[in-house]
Amino acid sequence: MDVIITQEADKTMVVLNGRLDTTNADRFQQDIAPLMNMDKPDIEFDCTDMEYTSSQGLRLFLMLQKNVNARQGKMIMKNMKPQVKEIFDITGFSNIITII
Amino acid sequence: MKRRSFSTRLSLRILLVVSVLFLASIAVVAFWSHRLIAEEAKRSAQNILNASIKDIEKKLVPIEEKVNNVAWFLKSQKCNENTLRVLTGGVVKDADIVGSSVAYAPFAFDSTQYYFMIYSKDVGGELITDQIGSDSYDYFAMDWFRIPYETKKPYWSDPYFDEGGSNCVISTYSYPLLNKQGAVYAVVTADIPMGWIEKKISSIKPYEHSYLTVVSQNGSYINQTFENGLMNETIYTTAKKTGNRQIQNIVKEMMAGHKGVMQFNNGGKISFAVFGPLENGWTAAIVCQYRDVLEKVSRMNSVLVAVCLLGLLALFIFCHHAVKKLTQPITELTVSAMNMAKGNFHAQLAEVETNDEMRRLRDSFAYMQFTLNDYISELRSTTASNERFESELNIARGIQQNMVPRNFPQRPDFDLFALLQPAREVGGDLYDFVVRGNKLYFTIGDVSGKGVPAAMFMSITRILSRFISGSEQGLDEVLGKINDTIADGNESGMFVTLFMGCLNLETGHLSYCNGGHNPLVVIPANGSEPYFLPQKPNIAIGIFPDFKFEKQELVLDKGTRLVLYTDGVSEAERFDKSQYGNDRLLAWAKSSDNIEGEELACRNLLDDVQKFTAGNDQNDDITIMSIKLK
């Protein structure tokens, strides 16, 4: 999973590319660590090229969402492929994370 | 091939080099010594030759003088026969002279006498003097008269046997008397036996196979006589017989009256000849074989070679011993290394007293032993802790496997089987079932992640689900309670997807509630298409407290099969990362309606998944549960 984080004027753009699974979940956790320390974060994930996420990946998105909530921020995930969206749907994560 | 020791090889090499040097030195010494000795031998042979010539001449000159005196006397005055008898008798008195004569040319003494020759000889101490010239003794034809008569010069004859005279081999010295017209009118002679000269000549023997030879101006041998007469050979015939050009050249030089040293090959024996002329026209030569000359120096060289060989042997023994002693530490370290290789890491190392490469080798060896020991003990402790960890994991695995029911009921109203196959020793999947009255409660769940953390979460979930599902509440409330309990203080963000169902075994009424788990597959009994059970996702358990779960209901026909699974099935991956997926799952479900027995159904699905992954590592725990309402 490639993670590109760019800071724009009013929000943080994160471009995700590839698969998020057991083999690279730890790496992804390190990659998104900077997002955990922001004041009133406004994070937007571009999931156009995201292929898959395992339940460990879901957990990391959940942790980030909780962190964002605690800091009164906003987090949305955009352009998710149907098969990825399905994973979020089945587990009910779509109820917690804003997916548009 | 036999392997030689280091010390032997090194010693042999040193030996080889030293041998070459030794042999080269010996060869040079031998060459020069041979040359010097040969030169010296030639010089010495020349000296001996000169001395021998002088000795022979010393013997001959007095005889010549005696004859010359008589000749001078005869020339000075006219003598009668008596005077001649006295004169010849006087000559014979000399111990070395056996006969003497004055022989006149025809009619020279007396115009009436054709022959006139006064001859004195010593017969057993008695002097006999006679005129012996006659038709039966025609002396004019004899060499001793004829040659000086013709050459008008004194002449030493070739040796001949003096038959009727002294009866031994003699040589005659002739001195011609010349008249005023320069013609020879008489010859004065003296006969000497060859015995003394022969003895003298044969006594000259500088080396074993060397000899002195003297030949007359005609080439006749002065010394070489047979017992019964003169040898017919001359030096010319001898040389011709050998067919040897070198010898023939030497003879040519000798007979020309030259002095010199020449080398020749005498039938394989390399020899040299030293030659020189006598005053009387004879020629003497000494012939030596190099083999004789060089015998001593050859023997000396042999001794030298023997001494060298002994020296080389001693050198080899010394080298071998010294190198062996110097390399002793290597041999001992080899033994130590072998001991270490056998596992004895505390093998005692040999001490090295010299402060050199051996010492450094020994020190590095000791250091290696030390670090090896260190490493081994570290490895031992790591292995021990790994083993401990592994055994603990195995115990945990046993505990976890016993947390899910292993005994499946044999009942007339339903059939159920489940299998759980963790990706690692322990996993985060769970299933459970329990029959209460006429209702079958069943659960399947999947904790996010895997391994030990997931296993701990699974245990909690398993206990809570069994405990809480026992209460007479709806499944929505049960799930809500489990969710609240787990979410309380869950800082790790871990969660578990959980599906709970309650099947009325009499009516086929199914009540169920889902907490974010994969939808189960319904395979109708009437052969119509299998489908995914319509499930509200609600939300996975443990992340969002106070969530209102919604339950759902459905009535199943008898013979309907329910297949529950975790995402280890639907997300099983091949090498190319493609996943098993829902379509394959439905396809399998469609082909499975003729499979009898739930255990077979479960195993058949697992086989289908494994056939798909084609040997790729199982990347998530797999759980399958199959229920059939009868």
XYZ file of C-alpha atoms in Angstrom:
730
model
C 0.000 0.000 0.000
C 1.463 3.342 -1.082
C 0.416 6.307 1.006
C 0.931 9.896 -0.228
C -0.022 12.598 2.245
C -0.242 16.185 0.993
C -1.226 19.187 3.107
C -3.535 21.579 1.296
C -4.811 24.946 2.541
C -7.731 23.662 4.531
C -7.427 19.874 4.486
C -5.070 16.937 4.382
C -5.175 14.826 1.250
C -4.190 11.176 1.508
C -3.850 9.115 -1.680
C -4.018 5.364 -1.167
C -2.661 2.963 -3.783
C -2.694 -0.847 -3.644
C -3.593 -3.526 -1.119
C -3.706 -3.211 2.632
C -3.230 -6.628 4.251
C -1.390 -8.486 7.004
C 1.960 -8.036 5.321
C 1.897 -4.252 5.252
C -0.556 -3.246 8.014
C 2.274 -2.287 10.389
C 3.846 -0.132 7.703
C 0.520 1.570 7.025
C 0.138 2.292 10.734
C 3.479 4.127 10.669
C 2.529 5.944 7.468
C -0.644 7.411 8.936
C 0.853 8.126 12.367
C 1.349 11.849 11.492
C -2.403 12.118 10.975
C -2.973 11.173 14.623
C -1.434 14.367 16.058
C -3.389 17.039 14.219
C -5.553 19.714 15.717
C -9.065 19.742 14.209
C -8.003 17.508 11.366
C -9.803 17.522 8.043
C -8.673 14.392 6.266
C -9.744 13.253 2.841
C -8.745 9.820 1.546
C -8.599 9.261 -2.186
C -9.314 5.554 -2.551
C -9.403 5.425 -6.372
C -6.475 2.975 -6.556
C -7.095 1.105 -3.327
C -7.538 -2.589 -4.126
C -8.305 -4.323 -0.845
C -8.264 -3.995 2.911
C -8.137 -6.744 5.515
C -9.767 -6.529 8.919
C -6.486 -5.233 10.299
C -6.735 -2.338 7.836
C -10.290 -1.708 8.929
C -9.095 -1.505 12.501
C -6.526 1.164 11.573
C -9.134 3.254 9.747
C -11.357 2.879 12.809
C -8.559 4.020 15.146
C -7.964 7.051 12.949
C -11.684 7.836 12.858
C -11.846 7.684 16.663
C -8.802 9.950 16.881
C -10.385 12.409 14.463
C -13.629 12.346 16.436
C -11.747 13.028 19.680
C -10.097 16.069 18.096
C -13.348 17.376 16.640
C -12.136 16.846 13.125
C -13.523 15.433 9.916
C -12.569 12.384 7.879
C -14.004 11.203 4.584
C -13.085 8.438 2.162
C -13.731 9.074 -1.551
C -13.919 7.134 -4.809
C -13.876 3.706 -3.157
C -14.069 0.699 -5.477
C -17.208 -1.454 -5.015
C -15.331 -4.496 -3.715
C -13.619 -2.350 -1.079
C -16.819 -0.555 -0.215
C -18.438 -3.954 0.340
C -15.956 -4.768 3.100
C -16.813 -1.525 4.865
C -20.504 -2.255 4.402
C -20.556 -5.843 5.651
C -18.724 -5.001 8.825
C -20.919 -1.971 9.425
C -17.934 0.375 9.244
C -19.859 2.473 6.759
C -21.970 3.452 9.744
C -18.966 5.040 11.441
C -16.738 6.213 8.601
C -18.046 8.650 6.024
C -17.694 7.086 2.629
C -18.770 9.133 -0.377
C 47.651 -41.240 -3.841
C 49.273 -41.086 -0.483
C 49.247 -37.583 0.938
C 52.577 -36.458 2.233
C 52.857 -34.366 5.342
C 53.722 -30.681 5.105
C 57.134 -31.252 6.663
C 57.954 -34.016 4.171
C 56.905 -31.880 1.226
C 58.852 -28.846 2.391
C 61.921 -30.972 3.155
C 61.724 -32.608 -0.255
C 61.583 -29.218 -1.937
C 64.572 -27.923 -0.023
C 66.335 -31.173 -0.798
C 65.575 -30.804 -4.483
C 67.004 -27.277 -4.651
C 70.088 -28.143 -2.596
C 70.629 -31.314 -4.653
C 70.613 -29.321 -7.855
C 73.107 -26.833 -6.395
C 75.320 -29.631 -5.045
C 75.287 -31.574 -8.276
C 75.995 -28.451 -10.315
C 78.957 -27.664 -8.056
C 80.232 -31.210 -8.306
C 79.883 -31.125 -12.075
C 81.881 -27.884 -12.296
C 84.543 -29.205 -9.924
C 84.726 -32.499 -11.823
C 85.046 -30.735 -15.159
C 87.834 -28.417 -14.041
C 89.677 -31.031 -12.057
C 89.569 -33.413 -15.015
C 90.924 -30.729 -17.261
C 93.704 -29.735 -14.902
C 94.685 -33.316 -14.191
C 94.697 -34.152 -17.896
C 96.951 -31.165 -18.637
C 99.197 -32.146 -15.799
C 99.342 -35.743 -16.998
C 100.357 -34.616 -20.493
C 103.095 -32.447 -19.062
C 104.337 -35.223 -16.870
C 104.251 -37.721 -19.741
C 106.313 -35.291 -21.781
C 108.888 -35.057 -19.005
C 109.051 -38.808 -18.731
C 109.460 -39.066 -22.483
C 112.281 -36.537 -22.511
C 114.009 -38.302 -19.642
C 113.654 -41.664 -21.355
C 115.063 -40.294 -24.591
C 118.015 -38.879 -22.687
C 118.589 -42.204 -20.921
C 118.608 -44.096 -24.198
C 120.840 -41.561 -25.866
C 123.218 -41.677 -22.885
C 123.602 -45.376 -23.644
C 124.008 -44.929 -27.366
C 126.355 -41.938 -27.510
C 129.431 -43.658 -25.908
C 129.047 -46.450 -28.433
C 128.913 -44.006 -31.273
C 132.003 -42.233 -29.851
C 133.911 -45.469 -29.622
C 133.159 -46.320 -33.233
C 133.886 -42.750 -34.316
C 137.300 -42.942 -32.595
C 138.199 -46.098 -34.476
C 137.011 -44.495 -37.680
C 139.090 -41.400 -36.996
C 142.131 -43.654 -36.362
C 141.587 -45.563 -39.578
C 141.241 -42.383 -41.576
C 144.420 -40.951 -40.122
C 146.670 -43.849 -41.251
C 146.819 -46.897 -43.415
C 146.363 -49.964 -41.197
C 147.211 -53.559 -41.817
C 145.034 -56.536 -40.942
C 146.538 -56.960 -37.508
C 145.911 -53.408 -36.520
C 142.333 -53.834 -37.613
C 141.990 -56.975 -35.468
C 143.328 -55.076 -32.445
C 141.029 -52.158 -33.073
C 137.857 -54.253 -33.424
C 138.842 -56.378 -30.469
C 139.270 -53.208 -28.435
C 135.796 -52.102 -29.309
C 134.271 -55.425 -28.266
C 135.919 -55.060 -24.861
C 133.232 -52.595 -23.993
C 130.655 -54.436 -21.871
C 127.740 -53.056 -23.893
C 129.148 -54.125 -27.240
C 128.902 -57.704 -28.398
C 130.556 -57.338 -31.774
C 132.520 -54.903 -33.909
C 133.798 -54.877 -37.459
C 135.596 -52.928 -40.114
C 134.122 -53.833 -43.478
C 135.763 -52.572 -46.657
C 134.100 -51.840 -49.945
C 135.028 -54.242 -52.819
C 138.723 -54.178 -53.494
C 139.172 -51.161 -51.193
C 141.532 -52.867 -48.693
C 143.410 -54.913 -51.201
C 142.883 -54.702 -54.936
C 142.847 -58.460 -55.050
C 140.214 -59.023 -52.401
C 136.582 -58.474 -53.262
C 135.467 -59.092 -49.663
C 137.413 -57.841 -46.697
C 135.741 -57.594 -43.323
C 137.456 -57.973 -39.945
C 134.924 -58.958 -37.283
C 135.455 -59.394 -33.546
C 132.890 -60.949 -31.267
C 132.639 -61.896 -27.639
C 131.697 -65.571 -27.232
C 131.290 -66.433 -23.561
C 134.081 -64.055 -22.487
C 136.460 -65.241 -25.251
C 137.351 -62.754 -27.999
C 137.244 -64.222 -31.499
C 138.417 -62.107 -34.417
C 138.238 -63.185 -38.088
C 138.033 -61.994 -41.663
C 134.541 -63.225 -42.494
C 133.766 -61.610 -45.804
C 133.105 -64.300 -48.469
C 130.617 -65.319 -51.125
C 128.584 -67.025 -48.409
C 128.568 -63.841 -46.346
C 127.932 -61.119 -48.859
C 127.857 -58.185 -46.393
C 127.504 -55.598 -49.165
C 123.801 -56.385 -49.348
C 123.228 -55.911 -45.656
C 121.489 -52.783 -44.338
C 124.192 -51.955 -41.817
C 126.688 -51.677 -44.754
C 124.547 -50.737 -47.668
C 122.645 -47.804 -46.153
C 125.658 -45.857 -44.724
C 127.523 -46.755 -47.914
C 124.836 -45.099 -49.950
C 123.894 -42.223 -47.635
C 127.474 -41.588 -46.502
C 126.064 -40.963 -43.027
C 126.262 -42.880 -39.758
C 123.383 -45.285 -39.322
C 121.662 -47.253 -36.543
C 120.116 -50.381 -38.012
C 116.778 -51.851 -37.197
C 116.973 -54.607 -34.592
C 117.714 -57.998 -36.069
C 118.549 -61.458 -34.813
C 122.269 -61.974 -34.943
C 122.326 -65.613 -35.944
C 125.703 -67.325 -35.643
C 127.107 -64.235 -33.931
C 125.869 -63.206 -30.500
C 122.606 -65.158 -31.006
C 120.480 -62.339 -29.696
C 118.611 -59.349 -31.036
C 120.986 -56.570 -31.780
C 121.248 -53.224 -33.474
C 124.297 -52.182 -35.383
C 125.826 -48.728 -35.462
C 127.701 -48.095 -38.696
C 130.086 -45.250 -39.438
C 131.189 -44.781 -43.069
C 134.800 -43.848 -43.962
C 135.087 -41.508 -46.942
C 138.157 -41.167 -49.230
C 139.274 -37.946 -50.744
C 136.871 -38.398 -53.628
C 134.020 -38.511 -51.122
C 133.300 -42.171 -51.755
C 132.795 -44.657 -48.940
C 135.656 -47.128 -48.817
C 134.904 -48.797 -45.491
C 132.320 -48.987 -42.692
C 133.140 -49.328 -38.975
C 130.430 -50.989 -36.867
C 129.526 -51.916 -33.349
C 126.725 -54.288 -32.337
C 124.756 -53.726 -29.199
C 122.173 -56.116 -27.799
C 118.679 -54.680 -27.517
C 118.088 -56.243 -24.097
C 119.034 -53.176 -22.118
C 117.063 -50.761 -24.261
C 114.056 -53.049 -24.247
C 114.202 -53.305 -20.474
C 114.541 -49.571 -20.223
C 111.627 -48.981 -22.571
C 109.292 -51.469 -20.953
C 110.138 -50.109 -17.499
C 108.622 -46.773 -18.454
C 104.970 -47.072 -17.408
C 103.563 -43.853 -15.930
C 100.010 -45.351 -15.690
C 98.616 -48.830 -15.700
C 97.678 -49.004 -19.367
C 100.275 -46.612 -20.693
C 103.479 -47.616 -22.446
C 106.576 -46.196 -24.095
C 107.428 -47.226 -27.599
C 110.499 -46.437 -29.700
C 110.659 -46.953 -33.433
C 113.487 -46.672 -35.887
C 113.453 -44.266 -38.778
C 111.993 -47.110 -40.841
C 109.148 -47.553 -38.430
C 110.395 -50.820 -36.918
C 109.765 -51.282 -33.252
C 112.932 -51.079 -31.247
C 111.464 -52.691 -28.188
C 108.662 -54.981 -29.240
C 110.155 -58.352 -30.011
C 108.880 -61.878 -29.954
C 110.803 -64.518 -28.147
C 111.515 -66.415 -31.321
C 112.332 -63.681 -33.674
C 111.587 -60.160 -34.759
C 108.119 -58.904 -35.188
C 107.322 -58.306 -38.806
C 105.192 -55.328 -38.024
C 106.239 -51.714 -38.286
C 104.446 -48.744 -36.839
C 103.048 -48.114 -40.327
C 101.401 -51.514 -40.601
C 100.052 -51.183 -37.068
C 98.517 -47.813 -37.874
C 97.072 -49.123 -41.092
C 95.544 -52.099 -39.308
C 93.681 -49.895 -36.831
C 92.043 -47.999 -39.674
C 92.030 -45.047 -37.306
C 92.679 -41.710 -38.966
C 93.765 -40.081 -35.726
C 96.366 -42.773 -35.096
C 97.579 -42.549 -38.677
C 97.983 -38.789 -38.318
C 99.957 -39.233 -35.141
C 102.272 -41.746 -36.843
C 102.758 -39.327 -39.713
C 103.746 -36.560 -37.307
C 106.051 -38.892 -35.359
C 107.827 -40.213 -38.393
C 108.360 -36.705 -39.701
C 110.540 -36.224 -36.620
C 108.161 -33.763 -34.947
C 107.540 -33.262 -31.281
C 104.007 -33.020 -29.875
C 100.973 -34.213 -27.989
C 97.949 -35.590 -29.804
C 94.689 -37.042 -28.662
C 92.988 -40.061 -30.198
C 90.192 -42.490 -29.687
C 91.697 -45.906 -29.170
C 88.747 -48.213 -29.637
C 86.496 -46.274 -27.277
C 89.301 -45.449 -24.885
C 90.155 -41.806 -25.183
C 93.942 -41.615 -25.102
C 96.744 -39.215 -25.859
C 100.200 -39.742 -27.284
C 103.303 -37.689 -26.418
C 106.084 -38.113 -28.923
C 109.493 -36.783 -29.832
C 112.616 -37.785 -31.893
C 115.930 -39.163 -30.680
C 119.188 -37.728 -32.018
C 119.950 -40.898 -33.936
C 116.770 -40.666 -35.996
C 114.625 -42.926 -33.864
C 111.333 -41.690 -32.453
C 109.834 -42.339 -29.020
C 106.225 -42.008 -27.891
C 104.288 -42.478 -24.653
C 100.651 -43.454 -24.971
C 98.295 -42.938 -22.008
C 94.597 -43.563 -21.514
C 92.660 -40.732 -19.928
C 90.811 -43.324 -17.867
C 94.051 -44.139 -16.070
C 95.082 -40.543 -15.747
C 91.740 -39.507 -14.336
C 91.217 -42.595 -12.210
C 92.209 -40.885 -9.016
C 90.273 -37.750 -9.632
C 87.245 -39.865 -10.640
C 87.541 -41.798 -7.432
C 87.797 -38.523 -5.563
C 84.688 -37.255 -7.315
C 82.841 -40.438 -6.399
C 83.760 -39.872 -2.794
C 82.586 -36.278 -3.150
C 79.232 -37.436 -4.534
C 78.862 -39.979 -1.762
C 79.632 -37.351 0.855
C 77.109 -35.001 -0.778
C 74.438 -37.706 -0.776
C 75.079 -38.379 2.881
C 74.936 -34.637 3.500
C 71.620 -34.408 1.643
C 70.216 -37.278 3.655
C 71.296 -35.557 6.848
C 69.810 -32.292 5.571
C 66.520 -34.023 4.779
C 66.334 -35.581 8.236
C 67.202 -32.267 9.841
C 64.670 -30.288 7.732
C 61.957 -32.825 8.284
C 62.552 -32.783 11.998
C 62.801 -28.988 12.228
C 59.727 -28.296 10.090
C 57.771 -30.930 11.966
C 58.715 -29.317 15.222
C 57.855 -25.832 13.919
C 54.504 -26.949 12.539
C 53.683 -29.038 15.602
C 51.182 -26.370 16.779
C 49.289 -26.712 13.482
C 49.007 -30.452 13.975
C 47.803 -29.942 17.518
C 45.372 -27.195 16.487
C 44.022 -29.578 13.838
C 43.277 -32.098 16.562
C 41.629 -29.361 18.623
C 39.571 -28.275 15.613
C 38.434 -31.852 15.080
C 37.454 -32.043 18.722
C 35.531 -28.791 18.385
C 33.862 -30.100 15.254
C 32.708 -33.062 17.317
C 31.047 -30.659 19.727
C 33.715 -30.311 22.385
C 33.880 -26.510 22.435
C 36.119 -26.438 25.471
C 38.865 -28.504 23.843
C 42.235 -27.594 25.360
C 44.407 -25.714 22.858
C 48.098 -26.482 22.485
C 50.424 -23.851 23.956
C 52.740 -22.015 21.548
C 55.862 -20.575 23.098
C 57.339 -18.818 20.094
C 56.096 -15.326 19.370
C 55.406 -15.751 15.668
C 52.729 -16.663 13.096
C 52.026 -19.876 14.972
C 51.294 -17.904 18.091
C 48.965 -15.605 16.179
C 47.220 -18.594 14.623
C 46.780 -20.107 18.034
C 45.460 -16.812 19.429
C 42.941 -16.396 16.617
C 41.927 -19.978 17.153
C 41.428 -19.322 20.836
C 39.425 -16.222 20.020
C 37.280 -18.222 17.619
C 36.737 -20.818 20.328
C 35.754 -18.101 22.771
C 33.262 -16.412 20.433
C 31.935 -19.770 19.344
C 31.314 -20.709 22.961
C 29.593 -17.390 23.499
C 27.489 -17.827 20.432
C 26.571 -21.389 21.296
C 25.463 -20.479 24.799
C 23.421 -17.580 23.412
C 21.912 -19.902 20.850
C 21.127 -22.397 23.584
C 19.294 -19.800 25.650
C 17.441 -18.470 22.573
C 16.488 -21.969 21.579
C 15.356 -22.693 25.116
C 13.208 -19.574 25.222
C 11.848 -20.326 21.761
C 11.029 -23.821 22.859
C 9.315 -22.493 25.950
C 7.350 -20.036 23.863
C 6.430 -22.735 21.389
C 5.289 -25.106 24.090
C 3.191 -22.329 25.637
C 1.668 -21.627 22.255
C 0.879 -25.312 21.859
C -0.876 -25.322 25.209
C -2.767 -22.170 24.215
C -3.734 -23.847 20.967
C -5.099 -26.810 22.902
C -7.065 -24.512 25.186
C -8.459 -22.546 22.286
C -9.432 -25.614 20.306
C -11.326 -26.887 23.310
C -13.237 -23.615 23.535
C -15.193 -24.509 20.414
C -17.432 -27.575 20.534
C -15.918 -30.656 18.952
C -18.743 -33.070 19.444
C -21.544 -32.724 16.970
C -24.959 -34.063 17.938
C -26.600 -36.888 15.986
C -30.181 -35.722 15.874
C -33.248 -36.506 13.778
C -34.257 -32.860 13.359
C -31.013 -31.253 12.241
C -27.460 -32.006 11.230
C -24.529 -29.734 12.072
C -20.794 -29.714 11.538
C -18.090 -27.089 11.875
C -14.346 -26.854 11.351
C -11.827 -24.231 12.381
C -8.383 -24.021 10.872
C -6.206 -21.225 12.264
C -3.536 -19.641 10.018
C -1.102 -19.762 12.919
C -0.915 -21.780 16.149
C -3.801 -19.807 17.604
C -6.374 -17.689 15.837
C -9.215 -15.233 16.132
C -12.063 -17.226 14.594
C -14.780 -18.784 16.684
C -17.968 -20.743 16.368
C -20.428 -22.144 18.881
C -23.763 -23.880 19.048
C -26.078 -25.022 21.767
C -29.541 -26.587 21.778
C -31.976 -25.173 24.271
C -35.357 -26.844 24.178
C -36.455 -26.968 20.567
C -34.153 -24.140 19.557
C -30.653 -24.335 18.093
C -28.486 -21.310 18.947
C -25.468 -20.932 16.685
C -22.720 -18.357 16.424
C -19.797 -17.604 14.148
C -17.270 -14.829 14.617
C -14.020 -13.428 13.398
C -11.663 -11.177 15.353
C -9.717 -8.593 13.348
C -6.121 -9.700 12.845
C -4.784 -13.064 13.929
C -2.293 -14.738 16.237
C -2.124 -14.278 19.967
C -3.894 -10.869 20.252
C -6.794 -12.150 18.163
C -6.901 -15.352 20.214
C -7.268 -13.413 23.457
C -10.089 -11.360 21.989
C -11.692 -14.529 20.649
C -11.693 -16.093 24.120
C -13.504 -13.166 25.619
C -16.067 -13.126 22.824
C -16.618 -16.877 23.050
C -17.305 -16.760 26.782
C -19.547 -13.719 26.565
C -21.595 -15.108 23.680
C -22.298 -18.436 25.409
C -23.056 -16.663 28.670
C -25.256 -13.917 27.383
C -27.102 -15.997 24.772
C -28.394 -18.124 27.628
C -30.676 -15.324 28.782
C -34.255 -15.163 27.499
C -33.654 -12.092 25.429
C -33.815 -11.324 21.744
C -30.625 -11.757 19.771
C -30.470 -8.001 19.137
C -30.206 -7.370 22.846
C -27.718 -10.185 23.297
C -25.414 -8.737 20.634
C -25.890 -5.254 22.097
C -24.802 -6.480 25.505
C -21.779 -8.299 24.148
C -20.865 -5.192 22.150
C -21.167 -2.914 25.153
C -19.122 -5.247 27.323
C -16.281 -5.563 24.814
C -16.294 -1.922 23.676
C -15.910 -0.861 27.262
C -12.249 0.027 27.605
C -11.232 -1.347 24.197
C -8.389 1.019 23.441
C -6.748 -1.302 20.950
C -9.399 -0.720 18.291
C -9.701 -4.455 17.781
C -13.112 -5.746 16.895
C -14.933 -8.946 16.145
C -17.538 -9.609 13.514
C -20.202 -11.855 14.950
C -23.297 -13.571 13.604
C -25.854 -15.185 15.915
C -28.802 -17.250 14.860
C -31.620 -19.054 16.650
C -33.398 -21.782 14.671
C -36.708 -23.248 15.779
C -36.230 -26.878 14.916
C -39.961 -27.563 14.709
C -41.198 -24.614 12.714
C -38.046 -23.728 10.764
C -38.349 -20.175 12.061
C -34.953 -18.501 12.025
C -34.236 -15.433 14.125
C -30.810 -13.844 13.597
C -28.727 -10.805 14.297
C -25.512 -9.779 12.585
C -22.577 -7.773 13.930
C -20.666 -6.901 10.766
C -20.084 -10.509 9.693
C -20.122 -11.961 6.174
C -23.598 -12.969 5.004
C -24.262 -16.698 5.308
C -25.257 -18.807 2.320
C -28.715 -20.332 2.135
C -29.062 -23.436 -0.027
C -32.768 -24.186 -0.481
C -33.958 -27.781 -0.437
C -36.041 -27.500 -3.592
C -33.052 -27.049 -5.825
C -33.586 -23.352 -6.474
C -30.567 -20.993 -6.601
C -28.501 -20.603 -3.431
C -28.405 -17.062 -2.097
C -26.829 -14.877 0.573
C -29.014 -14.408 3.608
C -30.253 -10.816 3.610
C -28.411 -9.342 6.588
C -28.372 -5.871 8.037
C -24.693 -5.229 8.710
C -25.322 -3.348 11.962
C -21.696 -2.950 13.110
C -18.786 -5.087 14.130
C -18.632 -5.849 17.848
C -16.392 -3.874 20.174
C -15.951 -0.524 18.492
C -19.076 1.437 19.098
C -20.848 1.104 22.462
C -24.599 1.577 22.827
C -25.218 0.637 19.192
C -28.801 -0.452 18.525
C -28.575 -3.846 16.804
C -31.502 -4.956 14.683
C -32.527 -8.595 14.441
C -34.137 -10.255 11.399
C -36.322 -13.248 10.801
C -36.956 -15.870 8.146
C -38.720 -19.204 7.858
C -36.736 -22.075 6.384
C -38.120 -25.117 4.646
C -37.089 -28.557 5.813
C -33.934 -29.637 4.023
C -32.525 -26.154 3.731
C -28.786 -25.941 4.287
C -27.111 -22.939 5.912
C -23.387 -22.404 5.312
C -21.607 -19.984 7.656
C -17.993 -18.949 7.102
C -15.416 -16.351 7.972
C -13.510 -14.132 5.538
C -10.689 -16.688 5.513
C -12.904 -18.421 2.945
C -14.196 -15.542 0.827
C -10.885 -13.675 0.907
C -8.606 -16.706 0.453
C -5.896 -15.592 -1.978
C -3.920 -17.134 -4.777
C -0.334 -16.136 -5.590
C -1.676 -13.478 -7.938
C -3.664 -11.920 -5.047
C -7.003 -12.716 -6.639
C -9.568 -13.793 -4.032
C -11.931 -16.747 -3.773
C -14.856 -14.314 -3.613
C -18.615 -14.507 -3.364
C -19.192 -15.757 -6.910
C -17.091 -18.851 -6.424
C -18.763 -19.412 -3.083
C -22.225 -19.366 -4.677
C -21.038 -21.576 -7.501
C -19.753 -24.079 -4.977
C -23.081 -23.855 -3.087
C -24.961 -24.628 -6.253
C -22.889 -27.741 -6.887
C -23.131 -28.922 -3.302
C -26.794 -29.886 -3.035
C -26.027 -33.522 -3.637
C -23.428 -33.681 -0.878
C -24.791 -35.806 1.962
C -23.749 -34.900 5.496
C -22.571 -31.585 6.866
C -19.051 -32.757 7.647
C -18.600 -33.681 4.000
C -20.054 -30.340 2.973
C -17.616 -28.422 5.198
C -14.610 -30.406 4.007
C -15.720 -30.121 0.379
C -15.817 -26.336 0.649
C -12.405 -26.294 2.326
C -11.037 -28.472 -0.508
C -12.551 -26.118 -3.075
C -10.892 -23.125 -1.389
C -7.544 -24.902 -1.148
C -7.777 -25.987 -4.771
C -8.266 -22.304 -5.600
C -5.326 -21.032 -3.528
C -3.155 -23.740 -5.126
C -0.623 -24.062 -2.349
C -0.412 -20.382 -1.431
C 0.011 -19.876 2.325
C -3.244 -19.627 4.229
C -3.284 -15.951 5.148
C -6.244 -15.936 7.536
C -8.036 -18.276 9.885
C -10.715 -20.341 8.163
C -13.973 -21.386 9.840
C -16.856 -23.162 8.132
C -20.129 -24.260 9.713
C -22.863 -26.098 7.886
C -26.370 -26.691 9.265
C -29.174 -28.681 7.659
C -32.707 -28.626 8.900
C -34.306 -32.045 8.571
